[in-house]
Amino acid sequence: GRRKGEIVAGLHKAICQRIGAMVDRMNPESSIIFTGGLAQNKSLVHSLSQQLNMPVIVPEDCQFTGAIGAMLLAKEMEQAVSSAPVTLV
């Protein structure tokens, strides 16, 4: 059996390798922003920063960024629909 710390380190490594492969395709120049619930895991953020060899920025309330983006998109779509010309038939 493995110790919990070794298992967690292995999970972090696997997650960081997967994220690293996706980030490499984007070819970032200086740093990346990490959002979502996993970004609250400081150990994972540290591992990711080491994997990418660059700073990883985690915004405050990072777990809500997806919901905030969905809200902004819905608002934008609502405005587009309400400003569209209406044809009465």
mmCIF file of N, CA and C in Angstrom:
data_model
loop_
_atom_site.group_PDB
_atom_site.id
_atom_site.type_symbol
_atom_site.label_atom_id
_atom_site.label_comp_id
_atom_site.label_asym_id
_atom_site.label_seq_id
_atom_site.Cartn_x
_atom_site.Cartn_y
_atom_site.Cartn_z
ATOM 1 N N GLY A 1 0.795 -1.178 0.000
ATOM 2 C CA GLY A 1 0.000 0.000 0.000
ATOM 3 C C GLY A 1 0.850 1.260 0.000
ATOM 4 N N ARG A 2 0.272 2.263 -0.537
ATOM 5 C CA ARG A 2 0.901 3.591 -0.599
ATOM 6 C C ARG A 2 0.307 4.498 0.471
ATOM 7 N N ARG A 3 1.094 5.455 0.894
ATOM 8 C CA ARG A 3 0.607 6.456 1.848
ATOM 9 C C ARG A 3 -0.309 7.432 1.128
ATOM 10 N N LYS A 4 -1.191 8.061 1.895
ATOM 11 C CA LYS A 4 -2.139 9.029 1.318
ATOM 12 C C LYS A 4 -1.412 10.136 0.556
ATOM 13 N N GLY A 5 -0.319 10.620 1.134
ATOM 14 C CA GLY A 5 0.442 11.697 0.492
ATOM 15 C C GLY A 5 0.971 11.299 -0.870
ATOM 16 N N GLU A 6 1.412 10.063 -1.002
ATOM 17 C CA GLU A 6 1.923 9.573 -2.290
ATOM 18 C C GLU A 6 0.791 9.466 -3.314
ATOM 19 N N ILE A 7 -0.373 9.025 -2.859
ATOM 20 C CA ILE A 7 -1.529 8.904 -3.763
ATOM 21 C C ILE A 7 -1.960 10.289 -4.245
ATOM 22 N N VAL A 8 -2.041 11.231 -3.313
ATOM 23 C CA VAL A 8 -2.423 12.606 -3.671
ATOM 24 C C VAL A 8 -1.401 13.208 -4.621
ATOM 25 N N ALA A 9 -0.127 12.996 -4.359
ATOM 26 C CA ALA A 9 0.923 13.523 -5.239
ATOM 27 C C ALA A 9 0.787 12.929 -6.638
ATOM 28 N N GLY A 10 0.469 11.653 -6.733
ATOM 29 C CA GLY A 10 0.258 11.016 -8.034
ATOM 30 C C GLY A 10 -0.942 11.597 -8.767
ATOM 31 N N LEU A 11 -2.028 11.847 -8.027
ATOM 32 C CA LEU A 11 -3.214 12.471 -8.639
ATOM 33 C C LEU A 11 -2.887 13.870 -9.147
ATOM 34 N N HIS A 12 -2.185 14.644 -8.319
ATOM 35 C CA HIS A 12 -1.795 15.997 -8.735
ATOM 36 C C HIS A 12 -0.933 15.946 -9.993
ATOM 37 N N LYS A 13 -0.009 15.019 -10.027
ATOM 38 C CA LYS A 13 0.868 14.904 -11.189
ATOM 39 C C LYS A 13 0.060 14.586 -12.447
ATOM 40 N N ALA A 14 -0.880 13.649 -12.338
ATOM 41 C CA ALA A 14 -1.708 13.276 -13.493
ATOM 42 C C ALA A 14 -2.568 14.446 -13.962
ATOM 43 N N ILE A 15 -3.178 15.158 -13.007
ATOM 44 C CA ILE A 15 -4.017 16.312 -13.347
ATOM 45 C C ILE A 15 -3.166 17.396 -14.009
ATOM 46 N N CYS A 16 -2.005 17.662 -13.438
ATOM 47 C CA CYS A 16 -1.135 18.716 -13.970
ATOM 48 C C CYS A 16 -0.593 18.362 -15.353
ATOM 49 N N GLN A 17 -0.304 17.102 -15.586
ATOM 50 C CA GLN A 17 0.156 16.701 -16.915
ATOM 51 C C GLN A 17 -0.944 16.907 -17.948
ATOM 52 N N ARG A 18 -2.179 16.573 -17.570
ATOM 53 C CA ARG A 18 -3.314 16.755 -18.499
ATOM 54 C C ARG A 18 -3.555 18.237 -18.776
ATOM 55 N N ILE A 19 -3.598 19.036 -17.721
ATOM 56 C CA ILE A 19 -3.783 20.478 -17.893
ATOM 57 C C ILE A 19 -2.603 21.063 -18.661
ATOM 58 N N GLY A 20 -1.397 20.613 -18.337
ATOM 59 C CA GLY A 20 -0.198 21.105 -19.018
ATOM 60 C C GLY A 20 -0.240 20.872 -20.509
ATOM 61 N N ALA A 21 -0.744 19.704 -20.926
ATOM 62 C CA ALA A 21 -0.851 19.412 -22.359
ATOM 63 C C ALA A 21 -1.823 20.378 -23.035
ATOM 64 N N MET A 22 -2.920 20.709 -22.353
ATOM 65 C CA MET A 22 -3.893 21.652 -22.925
ATOM 66 C C MET A 22 -3.306 23.058 -22.990
ATOM 67 N N VAL A 23 -2.620 23.463 -21.935
ATOM 68 C CA VAL A 23 -2.020 24.800 -21.878
ATOM 69 C C VAL A 23 -0.926 24.943 -22.931
ATOM 70 N N ASP A 24 -0.137 23.900 -23.130
ATOM 71 C CA ASP A 24 0.935 23.951 -24.135
ATOM 72 C C ASP A 24 0.389 24.281 -25.520
ATOM 73 N N ARG A 25 -0.811 23.780 -25.838
ATOM 74 C CA ARG A 25 -1.411 24.066 -27.151
ATOM 75 C C ARG A 25 -1.772 25.532 -27.300
ATOM 76 N N MET A 26 -1.992 26.225 -26.172
ATOM 77 C CA MET A 26 -2.335 27.651 -26.220
ATOM 78 C C MET A 26 -1.091 28.519 -26.284
ATOM 79 N N ASN A 27 0.069 27.943 -25.962
ATOM 80 C CA ASN A 27 1.343 28.647 -26.023
ATOM 81 C C ASN A 27 1.354 29.949 -25.214
ATOM 82 N N PRO A 28 1.078 29.871 -23.898
ATOM 83 C CA PRO A 28 1.083 31.096 -23.085
ATOM 84 C C PRO A 28 2.488 31.661 -22.946
ATOM 85 N N GLU A 29 2.562 32.976 -22.743
ATOM 86 C CA GLU A 29 3.866 33.630 -22.687
ATOM 87 C C GLU A 29 4.368 33.893 -21.273
ATOM 88 N N SER A 30 3.475 34.240 -20.336
ATOM 89 C CA SER A 30 3.990 34.654 -19.035
ATOM 90 C C SER A 30 3.333 33.966 -17.840
ATOM 91 N N SER A 31 2.026 33.822 -17.848
ATOM 92 C CA SER A 31 1.331 33.195 -16.727
ATOM 93 C C SER A 31 -0.034 32.738 -17.202
ATOM 94 N N ILE A 32 -0.698 31.928 -16.383
ATOM 95 C CA ILE A 32 -2.056 31.510 -16.705
ATOM 96 C C ILE A 32 -2.956 31.790 -15.511
ATOM 97 N N ILE A 33 -4.241 31.866 -15.770
ATOM 98 C CA ILE A 33 -5.233 32.042 -14.717
ATOM 99 C C ILE A 33 -5.966 30.720 -14.569
ATOM 100 N N PHE A 34 -6.031 30.230 -13.355
ATOM 101 C CA PHE A 34 -6.645 28.943 -13.038
ATOM 102 C C PHE A 34 -7.934 29.215 -12.282
ATOM 103 N N THR A 35 -9.069 28.765 -12.807
ATOM 104 C CA THR A 35 -10.359 28.995 -12.171
ATOM 105 C C THR A 35 -11.058 27.670 -11.903
ATOM 106 N N GLY A 36 -12.147 27.752 -11.193
ATOM 107 C CA GLY A 36 -12.915 26.563 -10.854
ATOM 108 C C GLY A 36 -12.575 26.073 -9.459
ATOM 109 N N GLY A 37 -13.302 25.092 -9.005
ATOM 110 C CA GLY A 37 -13.131 24.574 -7.657
ATOM 111 C C GLY A 37 -11.745 24.023 -7.378
ATOM 112 N N LEU A 38 -11.141 23.358 -8.364
ATOM 113 C CA LEU A 38 -9.798 22.791 -8.145
ATOM 114 C C LEU A 38 -8.749 23.864 -7.886
ATOM 115 N N ALA A 39 -9.003 25.071 -8.353
ATOM 116 C CA ALA A 39 -8.039 26.157 -8.153
ATOM 117 C C ALA A 39 -7.923 26.545 -6.684
ATOM 118 N N GLN A 40 -8.844 26.091 -5.851
ATOM 119 C CA GLN A 40 -8.764 26.373 -4.416
ATOM 120 C C GLN A 40 -7.741 25.472 -3.725
ATOM 121 N N ASN A 41 -7.289 24.445 -4.410
ATOM 122 C CA ASN A 41 -6.330 23.506 -3.841
ATOM 123 C C ASN A 41 -4.917 24.066 -4.048
ATOM 124 N N LYS A 42 -4.353 24.647 -3.004
ATOM 125 C CA LYS A 42 -3.055 25.328 -3.109
ATOM 126 C C LYS A 42 -1.932 24.380 -3.524
ATOM 127 N N SER A 43 -2.020 23.159 -3.081
ATOM 128 C CA SER A 43 -1.000 22.180 -3.451
ATOM 129 C C SER A 43 -1.058 21.884 -4.946
ATOM 130 N N LEU A 44 -2.268 21.771 -5.473
ATOM 131 C CA LEU A 44 -2.441 21.531 -6.905
ATOM 132 C C LEU A 44 -1.957 22.737 -7.717
ATOM 133 N N VAL A 45 -2.273 23.921 -7.249
ATOM 134 C CA VAL A 45 -1.821 25.145 -7.928
ATOM 135 C C VAL A 45 -0.291 25.186 -7.969
ATOM 136 N N HIS A 46 0.345 24.832 -6.864
ATOM 137 C CA HIS A 46 1.808 24.796 -6.814
ATOM 138 C C HIS A 46 2.360 23.759 -7.801
ATOM 139 N N SER A 47 1.761 22.580 -7.807
ATOM 140 C CA SER A 47 2.204 21.526 -8.730
ATOM 141 C C SER A 47 2.035 21.959 -10.181
ATOM 142 N N LEU A 48 0.917 22.629 -10.468
ATOM 143 C CA LEU A 48 0.667 23.093 -11.835
ATOM 144 C C LEU A 48 1.686 24.153 -12.241
ATOM 145 N N SER A 49 1.997 25.046 -11.326
ATOM 146 C CA SER A 49 2.992 26.076 -11.611
ATOM 147 C C SER A 49 4.339 25.440 -11.924
ATOM 148 N N GLN A 50 4.707 24.401 -11.199
ATOM 149 C CA GLN A 50 5.961 23.696 -11.463
ATOM 150 C C GLN A 50 5.902 22.968 -12.806
ATOM 151 N N GLN A 51 4.772 22.338 -13.105
ATOM 152 C CA GLN A 51 4.606 21.604 -14.368
ATOM 153 C C GLN A 51 4.751 22.551 -15.558
ATOM 154 N N LEU A 52 4.140 23.742 -15.438
ATOM 155 C CA LEU A 52 4.142 24.701 -16.546
ATOM 156 C C LEU A 52 5.376 25.589 -16.555
ATOM 157 N N ASN A 53 6.087 25.619 -15.438
ATOM 158 C CA ASN A 53 7.254 26.483 -15.290
ATOM 159 C C ASN A 53 6.888 27.954 -15.487
ATOM 160 N N MET A 54 5.750 28.333 -14.913
ATOM 161 C CA MET A 54 5.302 29.719 -14.966
ATOM 162 C C MET A 54 4.313 29.964 -13.834
ATOM 163 N N PRO A 55 4.083 31.230 -13.492
ATOM 164 C CA PRO A 55 3.131 31.534 -12.422
ATOM 165 C C PRO A 55 1.707 31.121 -12.795
ATOM 166 N N VAL A 56 0.974 30.670 -11.806
ATOM 167 C CA VAL A 56 -0.437 30.330 -11.967
ATOM 168 C C VAL A 56 -1.218 31.281 -11.064
ATOM 169 N N ILE A 57 -2.062 32.095 -11.661
ATOM 170 C CA ILE A 57 -2.843 33.095 -10.929
ATOM 171 C C ILE A 57 -4.219 32.501 -10.618
ATOM 172 N N VAL A 58 -4.632 32.624 -9.365
ATOM 173 C CA VAL A 58 -5.943 32.132 -8.944
ATOM 174 C C VAL A 58 -6.753 33.331 -8.455
ATOM 175 N N PRO A 59 -7.823 33.694 -9.173
ATOM 176 C CA PRO A 59 -8.621 34.834 -8.741
ATOM 177 C C PRO A 59 -9.413 34.525 -7.468
ATOM 178 N N GLU A 60 -9.742 35.579 -6.747
ATOM 179 C CA GLU A 60 -10.594 35.435 -5.574
ATOM 180 C C GLU A 60 -11.943 34.871 -6.027
ATOM 181 N N ASP A 61 -12.544 34.040 -5.261
ATOM 182 C CA ASP A 61 -13.830 33.400 -5.594
ATOM 183 C C ASP A 61 -13.761 32.628 -6.907
ATOM 184 N N CYS A 62 -12.617 31.978 -7.129
ATOM 185 C CA CYS A 62 -12.374 31.261 -8.384
ATOM 186 C C CYS A 62 -13.415 30.184 -8.671
ATOM 187 N N GLN A 63 -14.065 29.664 -7.648
ATOM 188 C CA GLN A 63 -15.044 28.609 -7.849
ATOM 189 C C GLN A 63 -16.326 29.120 -8.502
ATOM 190 N N PHE A 64 -16.495 30.432 -8.567
ATOM 191 C CA PHE A 64 -17.708 31.004 -9.143
ATOM 192 C C PHE A 64 -17.526 31.535 -10.563
ATOM 193 N N THR A 65 -16.332 31.477 -11.115
ATOM 194 C CA THR A 65 -16.077 32.116 -12.410
ATOM 195 C C THR A 65 -16.918 31.517 -13.533
ATOM 196 N N GLY A 66 -17.135 30.221 -13.522
ATOM 197 C CA GLY A 66 -17.973 29.601 -14.553
ATOM 198 C C GLY A 66 -19.405 30.116 -14.478
ATOM 199 N N ALA A 67 -19.951 30.204 -13.270
ATOM 200 C CA ALA A 67 -21.320 30.694 -13.084
ATOM 201 C C ALA A 67 -21.434 32.168 -13.472
ATOM 202 N N ILE A 68 -20.411 32.951 -13.135
ATOM 203 C CA ILE A 68 -20.424 34.376 -13.489
ATOM 204 C C ILE A 68 -20.369 34.528 -15.004
ATOM 205 N N GLY A 69 -19.545 33.737 -15.668
ATOM 206 C CA GLY A 69 -19.468 33.783 -17.127
ATOM 207 C C GLY A 69 -20.791 33.398 -17.770
ATOM 208 N N ALA A 70 -21.456 32.374 -17.240
ATOM 209 C CA ALA A 70 -22.758 31.964 -17.774
ATOM 210 C C ALA A 70 -23.786 33.071 -17.593
ATOM 211 N N MET A 71 -23.748 33.759 -16.451
ATOM 212 C CA MET A 71 -24.680 34.854 -16.201
ATOM 213 C C MET A 71 -24.444 35.998 -17.191
ATOM 214 N N LEU A 72 -23.178 36.341 -17.426
ATOM 215 C CA LEU A 72 -22.862 37.424 -18.359
ATOM 216 C C LEU A 72 -23.284 37.067 -19.780
ATOM 217 N N LEU A 73 -23.077 35.819 -20.175
ATOM 218 C CA LEU A 73 -23.491 35.369 -21.495
ATOM 219 C C LEU A 73 -25.011 35.419 -21.637
ATOM 220 N N ALA A 74 -25.733 34.982 -20.607
ATOM 221 C CA ALA A 74 -27.204 35.031 -20.644
ATOM 222 C C ALA A 74 -27.700 36.465 -20.753
ATOM 223 N N LYS A 75 -27.060 37.379 -20.022
ATOM 224 C CA LYS A 75 -27.443 38.786 -20.086
ATOM 225 C C LYS A 75 -27.200 39.346 -21.486
ATOM 226 N N GLU A 76 -26.056 39.004 -22.068
ATOM 227 C CA GLU A 76 -25.732 39.460 -23.420
ATOM 228 C C GLU A 76 -26.744 38.912 -24.436
ATOM 229 N N MET A 77 -27.100 37.647 -24.292
ATOM 230 C CA MET A 77 -28.073 37.038 -25.208
ATOM 231 C C MET A 77 -29.449 37.667 -25.036
ATOM 232 N N GLU A 78 -29.826 37.970 -23.800
ATOM 233 C CA GLU A 78 -31.118 38.598 -23.539
ATOM 234 C C GLU A 78 -31.172 39.983 -24.182
ATOM 235 N N GLN A 79 -30.086 40.739 -24.082
ATOM 236 C CA GLN A 79 -30.037 42.070 -24.683
ATOM 237 C C GLN A 79 -30.112 41.982 -26.208
ATOM 238 N N ALA A 80 -29.459 40.975 -26.786
ATOM 239 C CA ALA A 80 -29.492 40.806 -28.239
ATOM 240 C C ALA A 80 -30.906 40.479 -28.708
ATOM 241 N N VAL A 81 -31.601 39.655 -27.966
ATOM 242 C CA VAL A 81 -32.973 39.280 -28.333
ATOM 243 C C VAL A 81 -33.918 40.456 -28.161
ATOM 244 N N SER A 82 -33.766 41.212 -27.072
ATOM 245 C CA SER A 82 -34.686 42.329 -26.823
ATOM 246 C C SER A 82 -34.456 43.492 -27.771
ATOM 247 N N SER A 83 -33.285 43.601 -28.370
ATOM 248 C CA SER A 83 -33.015 44.691 -29.314
ATOM 249 C C SER A 83 -33.233 44.263 -30.766
ATOM 250 N N ALA A 84 -33.575 42.998 -30.981
ATOM 251 C CA ALA A 84 -33.810 42.514 -32.345
ATOM 252 C C ALA A 84 -35.135 43.058 -32.855
ATOM 253 N N PRO A 85 -35.197 43.386 -34.144
ATOM 254 C CA PRO A 85 -36.454 43.869 -34.693
ATOM 255 C C PRO A 85 -37.547 42.801 -34.605
ATOM 256 N N VAL A 86 -38.744 43.254 -34.320
ATOM 257 C CA VAL A 86 -39.873 42.326 -34.190
ATOM 258 C C VAL A 86 -40.809 42.548 -35.358
ATOM 259 N N THR A 87 -41.209 41.473 -35.995
ATOM 260 C CA THR A 87 -42.146 41.541 -37.110
ATOM 261 C C THR A 87 -43.482 40.959 -36.657
ATOM 262 N N LEU A 88 -44.517 41.761 -36.754
ATOM 263 C CA LEU A 88 -45.860 41.285 -36.399
ATOM 264 C C LEU A 88 -46.495 40.660 -37.613
ATOM 265 N N VAL A 89 -47.105 39.530 -37.445
ATOM 266 C CA VAL A 89 -47.753 38.836 -38.561
ATOM 267 C C VAL A 89 -49.224 38.740 -38.351
#
